[in-house]
Each structure stands twice: as C-alpha cells, then as structure tokens.
Amino acid sequence: MNTEEYLKILTEQIRCKKARPAVCGEIRSHIEDQKSAFMEEGLNETEAEAAAVREMGDPVDTGVSLDRVHRPRMAWGMIALIAALSLIGFVLQYLQRMNYLEGEHLAAYTATHLVFILIGLGLMIGVCLIDYSRIGYYAKELFLLLLAVLVFGRFFLTQEVNGEINWMMIGSFSLNTKLMVFLFVPLYGAILYSYRGQSRFAVIKGILWMIPCLLLTWSIPSISSTYLLFLTFSVTLSVAIYKNWFHVSRKLTLAAIWLFHLLLPLSGGLYILLFTDGYRKARLQAMISPPWDSNSYQAQMLWKIIENSRIIGTSETMEKSWHNLPESTDFALAYVLARYGILAAVLLVAVILYLFLRFIHTSQSQRNQLGMIMGIGCSILFTLQICFYTLENLGYPFFGTYCPFLGYGGSGMLVTYILLGILLSIYRYQNVLPEMATIHGPAVREQ
C-alpha cells in the first residue's frame, strides 16, 4: 500500500470533512519523515515508502482514533451555565420590576424579556454551529457593511432619548446603536489576523480600523461605549503584537500604544471639563466623583445601599433606599446586594467572571490563531463589561454599561448571544481547524 492509498482509507474514517486536510497533511508528514529514515538505512524509495506506511498501523483503526479527536465538540457545560445565568438574570429583572409595575404592564415586560432570551439562546446555538472561520474570511466586508448600516441608522433613523441619539427606529422595531457597535470586536480581531507577517504599517492599519467605530459611538454621544470599545480594540491589538504577528519591536510598540491609550481619554476628558457645558460635562463629572461625594442622585442612593448592606439578607433601611433608586434595570447587582446581601452579590459576579475567564483561557490556548484573536476580543469585552457594571452598581456611574445576563434590553441581549455563539464556535472547532492558511493575504507560518 502506498501513501496515497493509505491516506484515502484513513481520511474516509474521519466524519468531519473540514478536519480531513489538516489530518492528511500531518500523517503525510510523518510518513515522509519515516520514509527518509528507512532510505538512510539502505532501502530504495518504493521499499522505504511501503515500510513507512506499515509503521503507521492499520488505516481504518488509525482513522477511527483520529475521528474521535478531530471533530466538532459542543461545550455543553458552558451552554448550561449560560442558560442558568440567563434564567437568573430573568428572575432578578422580574423581581425588580414587581416593585414598579403590576398587572398587564408587568406581564408584558416579563413576556418580552423571556422572548428575547429564547431568541438569543437560539441565535447563540445557530452561530455556534457555523464555522467561525467563515466570519473571519469576510471580516473586512462584514465590518464595512455593519459600519454603513449603523452610520445610516445613526443619521437617518435615530430617536433621541435622554440626550443620546442612540436608537435606530425601523418601523416599530428599535436597535440600540451604542450596543450594536460591539459586534465590531470579533471582526476587528479577524482583520488583524489578515495582516500577519506584515511590517509596522500593519499596526497603523489596525489603529485606523478603530477610528470610524469610535467616532460613531462618540457622536451618539456615549462616553462609556466609546472607551469600552477603544479599550477592547487596544487589548486585541496588543495581543496580536505580543504574539509577534508583525515585524515591529514589541516593547516599543506596546509602550507607544498604551501611552496613547492613556493620553487620549485623559486629553478628551480635560477638554470636556474645561471647554464644554451641559449634559456631557455633567456625566463625566459624575463618573470621576466618589459616590459618597457625588452630585449624582443614583450614586448617593447606591452608596446608602452599600453602607447598610449585610453579609446575608437585607434591612429596612436598604429596602427604603432601593425603592428610591430610579432605572432599576441598570442596577440588578445593587438589587442583589440590597435584597440578598454581600455574599450573594459577590457569588453572582464570581460566577459570571468565571465563565468569561474560562473563555479567555480557551481562546488563548487555541492552535488556530484566528480563533485565538477573535475569542480574546469577545472575552475581554465581556470581562470589561462586568467589571464596569460592578463599579457602576457600587456608585461609580459609567451611565448605562450593559452587563451580559444582568442587563435588560433586546439589542444588548442579542449582541451578547451572538458574541457568545462565536466563542462557542471557536471552542467547537478547536480540534478541527488547527490553523488557517490565509485570509485575504499571503499565508503566514507560525513562528
């Protein structure tokens, strides 16, 4: 039996067609190495090839063994945890709304929230079943298409709410622009991947891809979304640089990026404080003021909750403070702190952080570098969201930082489940797609 016959029989045992080329290449390499060793021992080429093939064992048995390894695997444990956290978030939002709504209004709210959760979970599973490399292959086109849609919606389909122009109205359906922008995160990672092996200009191009997204969120205006997106992009770009994807000095480039990252928001904040008035300035002042010395009513109420909180359970003072706090759907964690105590709030945050840190670990250990960078971007975004949301619920108002599972709103929920679906797809195909050859550019081998 020669090499081609052996490989044909072996790969027929592997049910996942996407895994076959990688497995075939790996086995062929082993056969060639063994063939060279036999030829050095004095066998001719035909005899050496036959001996090397025999060394690989029975092709059917070997193929069946490889089939167990190289096939898509669902992360059922993570999916179960996501479903459980979704249910917890639903219950918390319902319990909060019971303090403000009743009858038909409460029933309508509950039904809408439940529908969005079910749609989101279904969307998550659907995205999970899609090969994420397809998204990565068309990343630039999808990025520009999403940007065009959001820019058009921002300037032609908007409705102002509380000083922000962030709602795109499409008939009776609305989308929150400042949450939809987070769909750029995995696309940005895939774009960076397409520049692997290039010079310092790849880093400049990576920075240029950030600018239109940041200008869009700044125009809403949404300081929190702009900074969160900027921070996520910067971390993703830094990971690419640290992995030696570009021909640059790692230390100097990373130092320059993070110095710029520090100076840009600092200079922007100073400009707002010194040269502007009104809503944006008031928001920034509330952000940087400690909750016990803030002019923000919400911050003061939140600090009262913290001061009077118990390890387990609540108190009459806490109940009174909670009922005076407006916009309760942004403060689900504060509700847990007020109603169930510090231990429950810490446990809830710890479980959510565990999920996202698990995704970070899974992403950074990927052999496929496209999956690694897309996964890191999504995981970092979620981790930053829960951290900012926690600070907001402790009295440092970032003004509407959406939190996966604990936040309310159709746009935020759908974006969250789409990104979770991408993360689950990366996990699912980790043993199927060891490394992409190219994405709109020359092939780059791992160093």
PDB file of C-alpha atoms in Angstrom, residues 90-347:
ATOM      1  CA  PHE A  90     -34.587  36.991  34.074  1.00  0.00           C
ATOM      2  CA  VAL A  91     -35.724  36.278  37.644  1.00  0.00           C
ATOM      3  CA  LEU A  92     -33.804  39.268  39.047  1.00  0.00           C
ATOM      4  CA  GLN A  93     -35.261  41.627  36.462  1.00  0.00           C
ATOM      5  CA  TYR A  94     -38.747  40.304  37.205  1.00  0.00           C
ATOM      6  CA  LEU A  95     -38.339  40.728  40.977  1.00  0.00           C
ATOM      7  CA  GLN A  96     -37.122  44.300  40.486  1.00  0.00           C
ATOM      8  CA  ARG A  97     -39.987  45.187  38.161  1.00  0.00           C
ATOM      9  CA  MET A  98     -42.508  43.899  40.694  1.00  0.00           C
ATOM     10  CA  ASN A  99     -41.634  46.989  42.763  1.00  0.00           C
ATOM     11  CA  TYR A 100     -42.636  49.320  39.919  1.00  0.00           C
ATOM     12  CA  LEU A 101     -45.101  47.514  37.657  1.00  0.00           C
ATOM     13  CA  GLU A 102     -48.165  45.370  38.083  1.00  0.00           C
ATOM     14  CA  GLY A 103     -50.890  43.680  36.091  1.00  0.00           C
ATOM     15  CA  GLU A 104     -50.695  43.919  32.311  1.00  0.00           C
ATOM     16  CA  HIS A 105     -47.549  46.061  32.323  1.00  0.00           C
ATOM     17  CA  LEU A 106     -45.607  43.512  34.376  1.00  0.00           C
ATOM     18  CA  ALA A 107     -46.918  40.638  32.252  1.00  0.00           C
ATOM     19  CA  ALA A 108     -45.941  42.410  29.017  1.00  0.00           C
ATOM     20  CA  TYR A 109     -42.462  43.179  30.353  1.00  0.00           C
ATOM     21  CA  THR A 110     -41.966  39.583  31.506  1.00  0.00           C
ATOM     22  CA  ALA A 111     -43.141  38.118  28.204  1.00  0.00           C
ATOM     23  CA  THR A 112     -40.904  40.437  26.163  1.00  0.00           C
ATOM     24  CA  HIS A 113     -37.846  39.633  28.262  1.00  0.00           C
ATOM     25  CA  LEU A 114     -38.474  35.899  28.047  1.00  0.00           C
ATOM     26  CA  VAL A 115     -38.939  36.054  24.262  1.00  0.00           C
ATOM     27  CA  PHE A 116     -35.629  37.875  23.839  1.00  0.00           C
ATOM     28  CA  ILE A 117     -33.854  35.291  25.994  1.00  0.00           C
ATOM     29  CA  LEU A 118     -35.270  32.404  23.957  1.00  0.00           C
ATOM     30  CA  ILE A 119     -34.444  34.119  20.663  1.00  0.00           C
ATOM     31  CA  GLY A 120     -30.972  34.944  21.955  1.00  0.00           C
ATOM     32  CA  LEU A 121     -30.235  31.378  23.068  1.00  0.00           C
ATOM     33  CA  GLY A 122     -31.459  30.052  19.728  1.00  0.00           C
ATOM     34  CA  LEU A 123     -29.315  32.602  17.898  1.00  0.00           C
ATOM     35  CA  MET A 124     -26.329  31.633  20.051  1.00  0.00           C
ATOM     36  CA  ILE A 125     -26.668  27.948  19.155  1.00  0.00           C
ATOM     37  CA  GLY A 126     -27.120  28.839  15.486  1.00  0.00           C
ATOM     38  CA  VAL A 127     -23.940  30.940  15.428  1.00  0.00           C
ATOM     39  CA  CYS A 128     -22.113  28.216  17.373  1.00  0.00           C
ATOM     40  CA  LEU A 129     -22.886  25.691  14.634  1.00  0.00           C
ATOM     41  CA  ILE A 130     -21.410  28.000  11.979  1.00  0.00           C
ATOM     42  CA  ASP A 131     -17.694  27.673  11.279  1.00  0.00           C
ATOM     43  CA  TYR A 132     -16.328  30.930  12.737  1.00  0.00           C
ATOM     44  CA  SER A 133     -13.576  30.994  10.083  1.00  0.00           C
ATOM     45  CA  ARG A 134     -16.264  31.904   7.536  1.00  0.00           C
ATOM     46  CA  ILE A 135     -16.902  35.072   9.545  1.00  0.00           C
ATOM     47  CA  GLY A 136     -13.168  35.716   9.708  1.00  0.00           C
ATOM     48  CA  TYR A 137     -12.700  35.224   5.970  1.00  0.00           C
ATOM     49  CA  TYR A 138     -15.151  38.032   5.164  1.00  0.00           C
ATOM     50  CA  ALA A 139     -14.252  40.178   8.175  1.00  0.00           C
ATOM     51  CA  LYS A 140     -13.418  43.360   6.259  1.00  0.00           C
ATOM     52  CA  GLU A 141     -16.563  43.191   4.144  1.00  0.00           C
ATOM     53  CA  LEU A 142     -18.744  42.468   7.177  1.00  0.00           C
ATOM     54  CA  PHE A 143     -17.034  45.252   9.146  1.00  0.00           C
ATOM     55  CA  LEU A 144     -17.711  47.837   6.418  1.00  0.00           C
ATOM     56  CA  LEU A 145     -21.281  46.610   5.922  1.00  0.00           C
ATOM     57  CA  LEU A 146     -22.044  46.855   9.644  1.00  0.00           C
ATOM     58  CA  LEU A 147     -20.431  50.297   9.774  1.00  0.00           C
ATOM     59  CA  ALA A 148     -22.536  51.505   6.829  1.00  0.00           C
ATOM     60  CA  VAL A 149     -25.746  50.221   8.420  1.00  0.00           C
ATOM     61  CA  LEU A 150     -25.020  51.807  11.799  1.00  0.00           C
ATOM     62  CA  VAL A 151     -23.883  55.138  10.317  1.00  0.00           C
ATOM     63  CA  PHE A 152     -27.013  55.277   8.148  1.00  0.00           C
ATOM     64  CA  GLY A 153     -29.167  54.439  11.146  1.00  0.00           C
ATOM     65  CA  ARG A 154     -27.355  56.976  13.316  1.00  0.00           C
ATOM     66  CA  PHE A 155     -28.019  59.886  10.948  1.00  0.00           C
ATOM     67  CA  PHE A 156     -31.312  58.942   9.305  1.00  0.00           C
ATOM     68  CA  LEU A 157     -33.247  56.596  11.626  1.00  0.00           C
ATOM     69  CA  THR A 158     -32.476  57.971  15.070  1.00  0.00           C
ATOM     70  CA  GLN A 159     -34.625  58.957  18.007  1.00  0.00           C
ATOM     71  CA  GLU A 160     -33.232  60.982  20.900  1.00  0.00           C
ATOM     72  CA  VAL A 161     -33.651  59.539  24.390  1.00  0.00           C
ATOM     73  CA  ASN A 162     -32.259  61.356  27.476  1.00  0.00           C
ATOM     74  CA  GLY A 163     -29.860  63.444  25.391  1.00  0.00           C
ATOM     75  CA  GLU A 164     -28.483  60.434  23.500  1.00  0.00           C
ATOM     76  CA  ILE A 165     -29.178  59.749  19.828  1.00  0.00           C
ATOM     77  CA  ASN A 166     -28.608  56.024  20.055  1.00  0.00           C
ATOM     78  CA  TRP A 167     -31.863  54.403  18.958  1.00  0.00           C
ATOM     79  CA  MET A 168     -32.381  53.332  15.344  1.00  0.00           C
ATOM     80  CA  MET A 169     -36.082  53.082  14.635  1.00  0.00           C
ATOM     81  CA  ILE A 170     -37.126  50.621  11.925  1.00  0.00           C
ATOM     82  CA  GLY A 171     -40.910  50.739  11.954  1.00  0.00           C
ATOM     83  CA  SER A 172     -41.966  49.637  15.425  1.00  0.00           C
ATOM     84  CA  PHE A 173     -38.633  47.886  15.994  1.00  0.00           C
ATOM     85  CA  SER A 174     -35.682  49.674  17.626  1.00  0.00           C
ATOM     86  CA  LEU A 175     -31.960  48.902  17.870  1.00  0.00           C
ATOM     87  CA  ASN A 176     -29.528  50.457  20.316  1.00  0.00           C
ATOM     88  CA  THR A 177     -26.556  51.723  18.267  1.00  0.00           C
ATOM     89  CA  LYS A 178     -24.195  52.021  21.226  1.00  0.00           C
ATOM     90  CA  LEU A 179     -24.640  48.295  21.903  1.00  0.00           C
ATOM     91  CA  MET A 180     -24.644  47.140  18.285  1.00  0.00           C
ATOM     92  CA  VAL A 181     -21.097  48.565  17.868  1.00  0.00           C
ATOM     93  CA  PHE A 182     -19.718  45.724  19.973  1.00  0.00           C
ATOM     94  CA  LEU A 183     -20.312  43.400  17.005  1.00  0.00           C
ATOM     95  CA  PHE A 184     -17.198  45.025  15.530  1.00  0.00           C
ATOM     96  CA  VAL A 185     -14.986  43.307  18.135  1.00  0.00           C
ATOM     97  CA  PRO A 186     -14.576  39.800  16.582  1.00  0.00           C
ATOM     98  CA  LEU A 187     -14.398  41.328  13.098  1.00  0.00           C
ATOM     99  CA  TYR A 188     -11.581  43.608  14.220  1.00  0.00           C
ATOM    100  CA  GLY A 189      -9.624  40.627  15.522  1.00  0.00           C
ATOM    101  CA  ALA A 190     -10.032  38.801  12.202  1.00  0.00           C
ATOM    102  CA  ILE A 191      -8.851  41.897  10.304  1.00  0.00           C
ATOM    103  CA  LEU A 192      -5.690  41.993  12.427  1.00  0.00           C
ATOM    104  CA  TYR A 193      -5.168  38.320  11.609  1.00  0.00           C
ATOM    105  CA  SER A 194      -5.213  39.118   7.889  1.00  0.00           C
ATOM    106  CA  TYR A 195      -2.202  41.444   8.401  1.00  0.00           C
ATOM    107  CA  ARG A 196       0.059  38.806   9.991  1.00  0.00           C
ATOM    108  CA  GLY A 197       3.625  38.876   8.759  1.00  0.00           C
ATOM    109  CA  GLN A 198       3.454  42.486   7.593  1.00  0.00           C
ATOM    110  CA  SER A 199       5.582  45.458   8.655  1.00  0.00           C
ATOM    111  CA  ARG A 200       4.873  48.266  11.118  1.00  0.00           C
ATOM    112  CA  PHE A 201       2.272  49.623   8.738  1.00  0.00           C
ATOM    113  CA  ALA A 202       0.033  46.727   9.805  1.00  0.00           C
ATOM    114  CA  VAL A 203      -0.131  48.264  13.281  1.00  0.00           C
ATOM    115  CA  ILE A 204      -1.043  51.643  11.767  1.00  0.00           C
ATOM    116  CA  LYS A 205      -3.778  49.975   9.714  1.00  0.00           C
ATOM    117  CA  GLY A 206      -5.025  48.269  12.867  1.00  0.00           C
ATOM    118  CA  ILE A 207      -5.344  51.664  14.567  1.00  0.00           C
ATOM    119  CA  LEU A 208      -7.065  53.187  11.534  1.00  0.00           C
ATOM    120  CA  TRP A 209      -9.728  50.453  11.591  1.00  0.00           C
ATOM    121  CA  MET A 210     -10.640  51.576  15.135  1.00  0.00           C
ATOM    122  CA  ILE A 211     -11.318  55.199  14.258  1.00  0.00           C
ATOM    123  CA  PRO A 212     -14.692  55.044  12.426  1.00  0.00           C
ATOM    124  CA  CYS A 213     -16.222  52.882  15.179  1.00  0.00           C
ATOM    125  CA  LEU A 214     -15.000  55.203  17.921  1.00  0.00           C
ATOM    126  CA  LEU A 215     -16.227  58.300  16.073  1.00  0.00           C
ATOM    127  CA  LEU A 216     -19.628  56.652  15.691  1.00  0.00           C
ATOM    128  CA  THR A 217     -20.028  55.947  19.419  1.00  0.00           C
ATOM    129  CA  TRP A 218     -18.626  59.389  20.308  1.00  0.00           C
ATOM    130  CA  SER A 219     -21.256  61.048  18.096  1.00  0.00           C
ATOM    131  CA  ILE A 220     -24.152  59.395  19.959  1.00  0.00           C
ATOM    132  CA  PRO A 221     -22.715  60.602  22.463  1.00  0.00           C
ATOM    133  CA  SER A 222     -21.704  57.640  24.630  1.00  0.00           C
ATOM    134  CA  ILE A 223     -18.511  58.094  26.622  1.00  0.00           C
ATOM    135  CA  SER A 224     -18.746  54.673  28.244  1.00  0.00           C
ATOM    136  CA  SER A 225     -19.269  52.753  24.981  1.00  0.00           C
ATOM    137  CA  THR A 226     -16.503  54.714  23.251  1.00  0.00           C
ATOM    138  CA  TYR A 227     -13.984  53.978  25.972  1.00  0.00           C
ATOM    139  CA  LEU A 228     -15.057  50.337  26.366  1.00  0.00           C
ATOM    140  CA  LEU A 229     -14.725  49.739  22.626  1.00  0.00           C
ATOM    141  CA  PHE A 230     -11.387  51.581  22.494  1.00  0.00           C
ATOM    142  CA  LEU A 231     -10.039  49.557  25.409  1.00  0.00           C
ATOM    143  CA  THR A 232     -11.167  46.258  23.857  1.00  0.00           C
ATOM    144  CA  PHE A 233      -9.620  47.128  20.492  1.00  0.00           C
ATOM    145  CA  SER A 234      -6.369  48.156  22.197  1.00  0.00           C
ATOM    146  CA  VAL A 235      -6.105  44.898  24.143  1.00  0.00           C
ATOM    147  CA  THR A 236      -6.812  42.877  20.984  1.00  0.00           C
ATOM    148  CA  LEU A 237      -4.156  44.768  19.016  1.00  0.00           C
ATOM    149  CA  SER A 238      -1.697  44.363  21.905  1.00  0.00           C
ATOM    150  CA  VAL A 239      -2.236  40.593  21.924  1.00  0.00           C
ATOM    151  CA  ALA A 240      -1.502  40.464  18.189  1.00  0.00           C
ATOM    152  CA  ILE A 241       1.703  42.459  18.711  1.00  0.00           C
ATOM    153  CA  TYR A 242       2.736  40.313  21.684  1.00  0.00           C
ATOM    154  CA  LYS A 243       2.276  37.199  19.528  1.00  0.00           C
ATOM    155  CA  ASN A 244       4.854  38.595  17.063  1.00  0.00           C
ATOM    156  CA  TRP A 245       2.369  38.846  14.219  1.00  0.00           C
ATOM    157  CA  PHE A 246       4.028  41.988  12.830  1.00  0.00           C
ATOM    158  CA  HIS A 247       7.639  42.933  12.118  1.00  0.00           C
ATOM    159  CA  VAL A 248       7.917  45.536  14.887  1.00  0.00           C
ATOM    160  CA  SER A 249       9.659  45.978  18.213  1.00  0.00           C
ATOM    161  CA  ARG A 250       7.182  44.540  20.702  1.00  0.00           C
ATOM    162  CA  LYS A 251       8.253  46.586  23.707  1.00  0.00           C
ATOM    163  CA  LEU A 252       8.388  49.937  21.935  1.00  0.00           C
ATOM    164  CA  THR A 253       5.137  49.385  20.040  1.00  0.00           C
ATOM    165  CA  LEU A 254       3.197  48.229  23.092  1.00  0.00           C
ATOM    166  CA  ALA A 255       4.565  51.130  25.150  1.00  0.00           C
ATOM    167  CA  ALA A 256       3.522  53.603  22.438  1.00  0.00           C
ATOM    168  CA  ILE A 257       0.018  52.125  22.118  1.00  0.00           C
ATOM    169  CA  TRP A 258      -0.701  52.214  25.835  1.00  0.00           C
ATOM    170  CA  LEU A 259       0.795  55.672  26.278  1.00  0.00           C
ATOM    171  CA  PHE A 260      -1.508  56.850  23.510  1.00  0.00           C
ATOM    172  CA  HIS A 261      -4.369  54.938  25.131  1.00  0.00           C
ATOM    173  CA  LEU A 262      -3.725  56.758  28.394  1.00  0.00           C
ATOM    174  CA  LEU A 263      -3.263  60.232  26.915  1.00  0.00           C
ATOM    175  CA  LEU A 264      -6.229  60.174  24.512  1.00  0.00           C
ATOM    176  CA  PRO A 265      -9.036  59.685  27.071  1.00  0.00           C
ATOM    177  CA  LEU A 266      -7.203  61.947  29.511  1.00  0.00           C
ATOM    178  CA  SER A 267      -6.986  64.786  26.995  1.00  0.00           C
ATOM    179  CA  GLY A 268     -10.570  64.141  25.890  1.00  0.00           C
ATOM    180  CA  GLY A 269     -11.773  64.287  29.491  1.00  0.00           C
ATOM    181  CA  LEU A 270      -9.893  67.534  30.135  1.00  0.00           C
ATOM    182  CA  TYR A 271     -11.389  69.053  27.007  1.00  0.00           C
ATOM    183  CA  ILE A 272     -14.911  68.161  28.149  1.00  0.00           C
ATOM    184  CA  LEU A 273     -14.344  69.517  31.650  1.00  0.00           C
ATOM    185  CA  LEU A 274     -12.660  72.758  30.557  1.00  0.00           C
ATOM    186  CA  PHE A 275     -14.344  73.705  27.305  1.00  0.00           C
ATOM    187  CA  THR A 276     -17.847  72.214  27.279  1.00  0.00           C
ATOM    188  CA  ASP A 277     -21.012  72.607  29.306  1.00  0.00           C
ATOM    189  CA  GLY A 278     -24.233  70.710  29.738  1.00  0.00           C
ATOM    190  CA  TYR A 279     -25.094  67.022  29.661  1.00  0.00           C
ATOM    191  CA  ARG A 280     -21.744  65.539  28.588  1.00  0.00           C
ATOM    192  CA  LYS A 281     -19.755  67.527  31.156  1.00  0.00           C
ATOM    193  CA  ALA A 282     -22.191  66.630  33.949  1.00  0.00           C
ATOM    194  CA  ARG A 283     -21.877  62.951  33.042  1.00  0.00           C
ATOM    195  CA  LEU A 284     -18.109  62.998  33.138  1.00  0.00           C
ATOM    196  CA  GLN A 285     -18.063  64.846  36.467  1.00  0.00           C
ATOM    197  CA  ALA A 286     -20.361  62.206  37.939  1.00  0.00           C
ATOM    198  CA  MET A 287     -18.091  59.440  36.601  1.00  0.00           C
ATOM    199  CA  ILE A 288     -14.953  60.706  38.304  1.00  0.00           C
ATOM    200  CA  SER A 289     -16.535  61.744  41.613  1.00  0.00           C
ATOM    201  CA  PRO A 290     -16.513  59.244  44.502  1.00  0.00           C
ATOM    202  CA  PRO A 291     -20.047  58.016  45.248  1.00  0.00           C
ATOM    203  CA  TRP A 292     -20.070  59.417  48.799  1.00  0.00           C
ATOM    204  CA  ASP A 293     -19.211  62.882  47.475  1.00  0.00           C
ATOM    205  CA  SER A 294     -21.107  62.853  44.188  1.00  0.00           C
ATOM    206  CA  ASN A 295     -23.849  65.171  42.964  1.00  0.00           C
ATOM    207  CA  SER A 296     -25.470  62.177  41.276  1.00  0.00           C
ATOM    208  CA  TYR A 297     -28.685  61.061  42.958  1.00  0.00           C
ATOM    209  CA  GLN A 298     -28.129  57.493  41.794  1.00  0.00           C
ATOM    210  CA  ALA A 299     -24.604  57.406  43.223  1.00  0.00           C
ATOM    211  CA  GLN A 300     -25.844  58.670  46.586  1.00  0.00           C
ATOM    212  CA  MET A 301     -28.606  56.050  46.745  1.00  0.00           C
ATOM    213  CA  LEU A 302     -26.202  53.289  45.754  1.00  0.00           C
ATOM    214  CA  TRP A 303     -23.748  54.335  48.431  1.00  0.00           C
ATOM    215  CA  LYS A 304     -26.518  54.170  51.036  1.00  0.00           C
ATOM    216  CA  ILE A 305     -27.224  50.610  49.952  1.00  0.00           C
ATOM    217  CA  ILE A 306     -23.531  49.704  50.284  1.00  0.00           C
ATOM    218  CA  GLU A 307     -23.214  51.363  53.696  1.00  0.00           C
ATOM    219  CA  ASN A 308     -26.220  49.492  55.087  1.00  0.00           C
ATOM    220  CA  SER A 309     -25.642  46.140  53.404  1.00  0.00           C
ATOM    221  CA  ARG A 310     -25.373  42.888  55.338  1.00  0.00           C
ATOM    222  CA  ILE A 311     -23.344  39.784  54.638  1.00  0.00           C
ATOM    223  CA  ILE A 312     -26.591  37.852  54.132  1.00  0.00           C
ATOM    224  CA  GLY A 313     -30.091  39.304  53.861  1.00  0.00           C
ATOM    225  CA  THR A 314     -31.388  42.868  53.964  1.00  0.00           C
ATOM    226  CA  SER A 315     -32.617  45.578  56.302  1.00  0.00           C
ATOM    227  CA  GLU A 316     -35.448  48.115  56.385  1.00  0.00           C
ATOM    228  CA  THR A 317     -33.024  50.915  55.515  1.00  0.00           C
ATOM    229  CA  MET A 318     -31.878  49.029  52.443  1.00  0.00           C
ATOM    230  CA  GLU A 319     -35.443  48.468  51.269  1.00  0.00           C
ATOM    231  CA  LYS A 320     -36.229  52.192  51.534  1.00  0.00           C
ATOM    232  CA  SER A 321     -33.071  53.154  49.632  1.00  0.00           C
ATOM    233  CA  TRP A 322     -33.777  50.626  46.922  1.00  0.00           C
ATOM    234  CA  HIS A 323     -37.308  51.865  46.282  1.00  0.00           C
ATOM    235  CA  ASN A 324     -35.962  55.388  45.784  1.00  0.00           C
ATOM    236  CA  LEU A 325     -33.466  54.305  43.121  1.00  0.00           C
ATOM    237  CA  PRO A 326     -34.656  55.004  39.533  1.00  0.00           C
ATOM    238  CA  GLU A 327     -33.959  52.947  36.409  1.00  0.00           C
ATOM    239  CA  SER A 328     -33.687  49.723  38.343  1.00  0.00           C
ATOM    240  CA  THR A 329     -32.937  47.584  35.276  1.00  0.00           C
ATOM    241  CA  ASP A 330     -29.412  49.072  35.200  1.00  0.00           C
ATOM    242  CA  PHE A 331     -28.780  48.039  38.805  1.00  0.00           C
ATOM    243  CA  ALA A 332     -29.555  44.340  39.087  1.00  0.00           C
ATOM    244  CA  LEU A 333     -26.371  43.767  41.069  1.00  0.00           C
ATOM    245  CA  ALA A 334     -27.282  46.534  43.521  1.00  0.00           C
ATOM    246  CA  TYR A 335     -30.672  44.856  43.909  1.00  0.00           C
ATOM    247  CA  VAL A 336     -28.964  41.566  44.826  1.00  0.00           C
ATOM    248  CA  LEU A 337     -26.755  43.445  47.297  1.00  0.00           C
ATOM    249  CA  ALA A 338     -29.767  45.174  48.852  1.00  0.00           C
ATOM    250  CA  ARG A 339     -32.109  42.205  48.911  1.00  0.00           C
ATOM    251  CA  TYR A 340     -29.865  39.192  49.480  1.00  0.00           C
ATOM    252  CA  GLY A 341     -26.618  40.590  50.895  1.00  0.00           C
ATOM    253  CA  ILE A 342     -22.940  40.977  50.048  1.00  0.00           C
ATOM    254  CA  LEU A 343     -22.250  37.245  49.795  1.00  0.00           C
ATOM    255  CA  ALA A 344     -24.911  36.717  47.129  1.00  0.00           C
ATOM    256  CA  ALA A 345     -23.671  39.688  45.068  1.00  0.00           C
ATOM    257  CA  VAL A 346     -20.044  38.523  45.239  1.00  0.00           C
ATOM    258  CA  LEU A 347     -21.033  34.972  44.290  1.00  0.00           C
TER     259      LEU A 347
END
